[in-house]
PDB file of C-alpha atoms and ligand atoms in Angstrom:
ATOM      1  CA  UNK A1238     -50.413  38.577 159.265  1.00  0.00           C
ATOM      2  CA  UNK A1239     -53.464  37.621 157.476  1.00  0.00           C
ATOM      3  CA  UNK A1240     -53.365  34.564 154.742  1.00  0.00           C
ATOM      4  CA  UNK A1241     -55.536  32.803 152.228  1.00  0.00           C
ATOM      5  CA  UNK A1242     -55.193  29.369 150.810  1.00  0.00           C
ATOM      6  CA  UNK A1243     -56.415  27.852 147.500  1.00  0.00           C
ATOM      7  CA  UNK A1244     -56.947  24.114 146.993  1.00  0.00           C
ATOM      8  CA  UNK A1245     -57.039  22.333 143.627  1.00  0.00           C
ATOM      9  CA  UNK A1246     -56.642  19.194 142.281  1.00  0.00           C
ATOM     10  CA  UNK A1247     -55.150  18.023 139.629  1.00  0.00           C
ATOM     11  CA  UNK A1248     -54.548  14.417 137.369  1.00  0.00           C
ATOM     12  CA  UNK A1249     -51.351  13.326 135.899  1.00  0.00           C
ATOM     13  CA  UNK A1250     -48.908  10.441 135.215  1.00  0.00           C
ATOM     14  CA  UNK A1251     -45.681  10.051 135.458  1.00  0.00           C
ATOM     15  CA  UNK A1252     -42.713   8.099 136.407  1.00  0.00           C
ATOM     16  CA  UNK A1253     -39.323   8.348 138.117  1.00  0.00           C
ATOM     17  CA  UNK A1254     -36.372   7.063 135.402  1.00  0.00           C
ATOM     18  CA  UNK A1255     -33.759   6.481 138.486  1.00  0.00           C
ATOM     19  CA  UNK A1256     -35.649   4.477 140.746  1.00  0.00           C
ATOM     20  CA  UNK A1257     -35.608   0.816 141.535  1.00  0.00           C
ATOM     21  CA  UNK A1258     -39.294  -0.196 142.546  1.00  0.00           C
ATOM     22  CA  UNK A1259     -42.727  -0.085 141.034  1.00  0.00           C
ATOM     23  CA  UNK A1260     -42.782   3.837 140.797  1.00  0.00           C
ATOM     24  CA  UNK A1261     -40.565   3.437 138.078  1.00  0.00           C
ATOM     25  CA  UNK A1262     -43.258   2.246 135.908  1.00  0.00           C
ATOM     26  CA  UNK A1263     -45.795   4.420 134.697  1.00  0.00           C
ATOM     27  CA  UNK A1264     -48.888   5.736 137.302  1.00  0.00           C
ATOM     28  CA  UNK A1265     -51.163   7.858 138.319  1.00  0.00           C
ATOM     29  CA  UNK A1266     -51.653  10.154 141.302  1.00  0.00           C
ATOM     30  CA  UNK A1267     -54.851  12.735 142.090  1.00  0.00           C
ATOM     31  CA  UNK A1268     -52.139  15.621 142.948  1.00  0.00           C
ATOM     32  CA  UNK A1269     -53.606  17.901 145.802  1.00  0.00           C
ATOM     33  CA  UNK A1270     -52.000  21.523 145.962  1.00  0.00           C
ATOM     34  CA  UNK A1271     -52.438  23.652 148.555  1.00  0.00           C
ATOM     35  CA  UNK A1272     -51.452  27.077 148.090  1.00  0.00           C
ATOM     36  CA  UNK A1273     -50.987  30.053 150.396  1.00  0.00           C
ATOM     37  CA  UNK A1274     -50.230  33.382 150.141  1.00  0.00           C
ATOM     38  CA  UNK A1275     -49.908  36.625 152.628  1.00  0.00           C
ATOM     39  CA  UNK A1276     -50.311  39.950 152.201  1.00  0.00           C
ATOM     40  CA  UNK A1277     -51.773  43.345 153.262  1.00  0.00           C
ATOM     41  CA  UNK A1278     -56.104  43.334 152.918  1.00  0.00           C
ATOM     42  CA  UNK A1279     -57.517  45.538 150.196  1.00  0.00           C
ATOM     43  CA  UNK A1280     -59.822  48.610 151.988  1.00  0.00           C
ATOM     44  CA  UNK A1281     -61.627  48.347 147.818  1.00  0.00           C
ATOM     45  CA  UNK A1282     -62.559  44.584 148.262  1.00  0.00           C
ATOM     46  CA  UNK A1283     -61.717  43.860 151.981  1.00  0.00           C
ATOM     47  CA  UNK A1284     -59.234  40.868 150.553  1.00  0.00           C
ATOM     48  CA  UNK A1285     -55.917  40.177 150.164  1.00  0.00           C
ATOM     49  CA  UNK A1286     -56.673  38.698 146.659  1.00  0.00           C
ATOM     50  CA  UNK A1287     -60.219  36.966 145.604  1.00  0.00           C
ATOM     51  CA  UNK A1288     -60.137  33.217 145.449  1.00  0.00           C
ATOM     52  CA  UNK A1289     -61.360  33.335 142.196  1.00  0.00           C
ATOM     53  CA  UNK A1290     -57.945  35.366 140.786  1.00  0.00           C
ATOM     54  CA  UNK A1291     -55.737  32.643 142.909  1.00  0.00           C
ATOM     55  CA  UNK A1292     -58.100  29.847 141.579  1.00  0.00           C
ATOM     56  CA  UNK A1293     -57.418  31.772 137.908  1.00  0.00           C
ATOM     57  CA  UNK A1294     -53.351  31.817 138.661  1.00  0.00           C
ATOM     58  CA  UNK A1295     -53.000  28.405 139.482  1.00  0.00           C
ATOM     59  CA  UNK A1296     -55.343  27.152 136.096  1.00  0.00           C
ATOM     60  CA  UNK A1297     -52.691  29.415 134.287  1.00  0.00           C
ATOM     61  CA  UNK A1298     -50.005  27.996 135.730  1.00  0.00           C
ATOM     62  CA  UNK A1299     -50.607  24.751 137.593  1.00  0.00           C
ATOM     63  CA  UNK A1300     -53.668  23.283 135.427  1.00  0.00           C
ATOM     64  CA  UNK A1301     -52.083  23.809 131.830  1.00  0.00           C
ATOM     65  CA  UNK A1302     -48.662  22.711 132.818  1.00  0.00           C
ATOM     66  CA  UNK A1303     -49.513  19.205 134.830  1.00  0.00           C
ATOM     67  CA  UNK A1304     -52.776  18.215 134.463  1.00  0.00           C
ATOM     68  CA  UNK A1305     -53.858  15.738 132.407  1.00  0.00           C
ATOM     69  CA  UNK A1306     -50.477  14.956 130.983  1.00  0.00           C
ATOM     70  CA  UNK A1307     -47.596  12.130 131.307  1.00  0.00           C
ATOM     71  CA  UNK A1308     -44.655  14.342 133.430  1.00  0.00           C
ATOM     72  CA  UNK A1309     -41.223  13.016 132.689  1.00  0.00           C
ATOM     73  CA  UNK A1310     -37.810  13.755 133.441  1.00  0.00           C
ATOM     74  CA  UNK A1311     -36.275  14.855 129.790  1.00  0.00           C
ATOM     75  CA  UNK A1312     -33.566  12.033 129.318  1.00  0.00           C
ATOM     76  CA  UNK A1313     -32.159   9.462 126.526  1.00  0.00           C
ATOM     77  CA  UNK A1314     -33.752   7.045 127.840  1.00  0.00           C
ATOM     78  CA  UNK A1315     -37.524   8.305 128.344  1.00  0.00           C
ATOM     79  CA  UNK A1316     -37.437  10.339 124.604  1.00  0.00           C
ATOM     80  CA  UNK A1317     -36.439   6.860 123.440  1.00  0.00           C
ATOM     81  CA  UNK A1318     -39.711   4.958 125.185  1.00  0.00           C
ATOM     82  CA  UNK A1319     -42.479   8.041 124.274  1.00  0.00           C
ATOM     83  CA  UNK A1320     -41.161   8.348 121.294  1.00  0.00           C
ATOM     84  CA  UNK A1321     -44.406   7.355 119.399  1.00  0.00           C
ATOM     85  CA  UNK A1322     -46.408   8.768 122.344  1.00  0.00           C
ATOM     86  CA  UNK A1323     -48.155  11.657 121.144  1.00  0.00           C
ATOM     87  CA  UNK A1324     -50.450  12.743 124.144  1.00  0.00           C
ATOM     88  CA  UNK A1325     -49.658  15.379 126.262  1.00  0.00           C
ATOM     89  CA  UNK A1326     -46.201  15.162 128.059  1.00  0.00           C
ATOM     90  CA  UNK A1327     -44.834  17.746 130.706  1.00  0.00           C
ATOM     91  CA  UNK A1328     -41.156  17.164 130.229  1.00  0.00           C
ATOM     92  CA  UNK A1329     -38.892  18.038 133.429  1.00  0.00           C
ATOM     93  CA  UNK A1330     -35.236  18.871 133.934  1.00  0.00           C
ATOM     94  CA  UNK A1331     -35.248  16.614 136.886  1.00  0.00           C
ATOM     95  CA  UNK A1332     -37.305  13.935 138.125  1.00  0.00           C
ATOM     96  CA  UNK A1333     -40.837  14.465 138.742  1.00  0.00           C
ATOM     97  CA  UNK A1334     -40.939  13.898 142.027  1.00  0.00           C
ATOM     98  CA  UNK A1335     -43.477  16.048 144.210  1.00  0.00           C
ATOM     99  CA  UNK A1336     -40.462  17.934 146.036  1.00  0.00           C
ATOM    100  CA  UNK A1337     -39.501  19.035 142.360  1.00  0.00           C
ATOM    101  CA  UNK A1338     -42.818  20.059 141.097  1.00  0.00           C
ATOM    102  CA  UNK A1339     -43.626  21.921 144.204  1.00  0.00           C
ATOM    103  CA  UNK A1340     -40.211  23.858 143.458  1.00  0.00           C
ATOM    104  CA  UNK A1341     -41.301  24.555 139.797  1.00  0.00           C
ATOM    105  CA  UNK A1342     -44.514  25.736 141.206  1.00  0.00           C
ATOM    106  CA  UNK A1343     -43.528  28.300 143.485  1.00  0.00           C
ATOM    107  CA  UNK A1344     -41.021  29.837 140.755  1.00  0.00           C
ATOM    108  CA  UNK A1345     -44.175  30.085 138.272  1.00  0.00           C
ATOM    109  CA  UNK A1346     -46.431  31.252 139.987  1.00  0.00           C
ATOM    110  CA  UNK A1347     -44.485  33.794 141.825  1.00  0.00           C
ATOM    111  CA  UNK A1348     -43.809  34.982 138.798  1.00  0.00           C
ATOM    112  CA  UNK A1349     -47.063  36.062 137.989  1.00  0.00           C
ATOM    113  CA  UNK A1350     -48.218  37.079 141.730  1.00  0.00           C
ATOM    114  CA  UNK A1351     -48.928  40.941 141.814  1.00  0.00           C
ATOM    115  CA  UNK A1352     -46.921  43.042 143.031  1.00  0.00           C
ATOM    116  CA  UNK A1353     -47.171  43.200 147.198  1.00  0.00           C
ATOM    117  CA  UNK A1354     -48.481  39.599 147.446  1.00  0.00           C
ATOM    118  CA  UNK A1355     -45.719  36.857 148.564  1.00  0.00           C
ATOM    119  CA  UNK A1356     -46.233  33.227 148.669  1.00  0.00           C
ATOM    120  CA  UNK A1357     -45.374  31.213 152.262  1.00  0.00           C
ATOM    121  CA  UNK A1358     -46.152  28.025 151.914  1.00  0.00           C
ATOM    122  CA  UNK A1359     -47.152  25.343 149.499  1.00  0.00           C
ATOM    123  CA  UNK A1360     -48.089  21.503 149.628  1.00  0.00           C
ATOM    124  CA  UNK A1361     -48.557  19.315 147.027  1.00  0.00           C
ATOM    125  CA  UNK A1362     -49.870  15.561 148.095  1.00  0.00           C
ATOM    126  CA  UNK A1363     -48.636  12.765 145.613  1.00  0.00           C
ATOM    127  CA  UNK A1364     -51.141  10.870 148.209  1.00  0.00           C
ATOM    128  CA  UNK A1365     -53.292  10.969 151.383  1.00  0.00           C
ATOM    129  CA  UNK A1366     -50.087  10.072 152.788  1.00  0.00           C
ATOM    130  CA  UNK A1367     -47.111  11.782 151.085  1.00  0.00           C
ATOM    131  CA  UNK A1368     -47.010  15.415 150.480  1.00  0.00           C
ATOM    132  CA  UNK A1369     -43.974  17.557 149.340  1.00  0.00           C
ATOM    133  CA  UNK A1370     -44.227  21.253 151.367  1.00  0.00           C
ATOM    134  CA  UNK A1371     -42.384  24.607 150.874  1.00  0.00           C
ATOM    135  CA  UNK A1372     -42.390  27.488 152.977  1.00  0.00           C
ATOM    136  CA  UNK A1373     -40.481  30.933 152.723  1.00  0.00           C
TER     137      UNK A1373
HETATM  138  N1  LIG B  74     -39.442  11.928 148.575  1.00  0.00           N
HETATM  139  C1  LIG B  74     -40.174  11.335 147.621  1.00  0.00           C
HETATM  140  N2  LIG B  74     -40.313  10.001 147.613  1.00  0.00           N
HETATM  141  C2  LIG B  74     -41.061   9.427 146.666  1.00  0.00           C
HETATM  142  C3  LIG B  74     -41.714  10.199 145.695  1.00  0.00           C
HETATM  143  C4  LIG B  74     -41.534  11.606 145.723  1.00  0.00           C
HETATM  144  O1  LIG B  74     -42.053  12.352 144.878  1.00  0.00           O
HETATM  145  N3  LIG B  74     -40.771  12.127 146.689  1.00  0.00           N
HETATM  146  N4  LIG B  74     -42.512   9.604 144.804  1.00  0.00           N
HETATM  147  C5  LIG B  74     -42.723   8.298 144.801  1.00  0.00           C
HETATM  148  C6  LIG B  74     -43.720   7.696 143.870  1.00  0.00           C
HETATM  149  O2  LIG B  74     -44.122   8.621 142.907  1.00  0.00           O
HETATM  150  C7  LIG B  74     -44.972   7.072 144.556  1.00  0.00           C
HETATM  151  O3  LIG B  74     -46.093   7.128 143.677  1.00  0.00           O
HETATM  152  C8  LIG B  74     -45.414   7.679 145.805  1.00  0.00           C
HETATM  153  O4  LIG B  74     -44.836   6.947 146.816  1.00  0.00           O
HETATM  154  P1  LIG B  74     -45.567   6.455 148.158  1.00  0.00           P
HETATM  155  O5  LIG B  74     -46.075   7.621 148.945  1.00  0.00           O
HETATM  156  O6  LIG B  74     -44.599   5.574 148.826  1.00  0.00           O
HETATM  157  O7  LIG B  74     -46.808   5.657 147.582  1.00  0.00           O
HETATM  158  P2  LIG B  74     -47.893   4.806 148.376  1.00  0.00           P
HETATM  159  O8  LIG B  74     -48.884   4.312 147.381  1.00  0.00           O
HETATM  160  O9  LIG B  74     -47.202   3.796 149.220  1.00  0.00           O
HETATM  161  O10 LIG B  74     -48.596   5.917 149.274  1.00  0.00           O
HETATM  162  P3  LIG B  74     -49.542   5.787 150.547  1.00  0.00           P
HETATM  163  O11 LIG B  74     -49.858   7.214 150.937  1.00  0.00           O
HETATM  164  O12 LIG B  74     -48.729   5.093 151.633  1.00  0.00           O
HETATM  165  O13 LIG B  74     -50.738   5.003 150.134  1.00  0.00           O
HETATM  166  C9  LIG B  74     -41.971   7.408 145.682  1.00  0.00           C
HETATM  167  N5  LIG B  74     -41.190   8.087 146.666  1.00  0.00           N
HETATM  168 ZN1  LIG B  75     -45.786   8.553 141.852  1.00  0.00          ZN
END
């Protein structure tokens, strides 16, 4: 099976509401996303899908959701503090932790995968050292 990955990098904030230690305040992390996906080559273009479409995906998706902004999980108690904060906030169901972005990753941008192309595996690094990965 042949496979292409895309690599991007992206800035945001955010801060985890249910956790005792200094990643309950508000930081920062340079997220790293690695992004693979499988499927059969093109005889037109000799590739499964040009870089530059996956790099295009992922700005659709990835880039305008998360980067740049403040992500937050949507509770009481973080409406209450941004309440007066009127930058650009990525509110989340859960936690923003990197297992749950990954997981709202792969839904949204399999949902706009063409047809015959499957994703297999994602990471997303919060740092050098911690990554979140998902694999079909
Ligand atoms: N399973 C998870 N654990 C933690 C998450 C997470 O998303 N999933 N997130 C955090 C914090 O956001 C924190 O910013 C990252 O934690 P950590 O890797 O411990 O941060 P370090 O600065 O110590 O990273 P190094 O790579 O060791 O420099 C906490 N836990
Ligand atoms: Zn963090």
């Amino acid at each position: 099976m042949i496979c292409i990955t895309k690599k991007i990098e992206f800035e945001a904030a955010h801060r985890l509401s249910n956790y005792s230690g200094a990643c309950s305040q508000i930081h920062g992390h340079t997220y790293k996303l690695e992004v693979t996906l499988c499927g059969p080559i093109d005889p037109e273009t000799d590739m499964i899908m040009d870089f530059k479409n996956l790099k295009l995906i992922l700005q659709n998706t990835v880039l305008s959701h998360f980067d740049h902004s403040l992500i937050l999980k949507d509770n009481p108690e973080n409406r209450m503090i941004f309440a007066d904060y009127s930058g650009k906030v990525t509110w989340m169901e859960t936690e923003p932790t990197a297992e749950r972005m990954i997981e709202w990753i792969v839904r949204e941008v399999s949902r706009i995968l063409p047809q015959g192309l499957a994703l297999t595996k994602l990471k997303l690094y919060e740092t050098s050292g911690s990554y979140a990965s998902w694999e079909k």
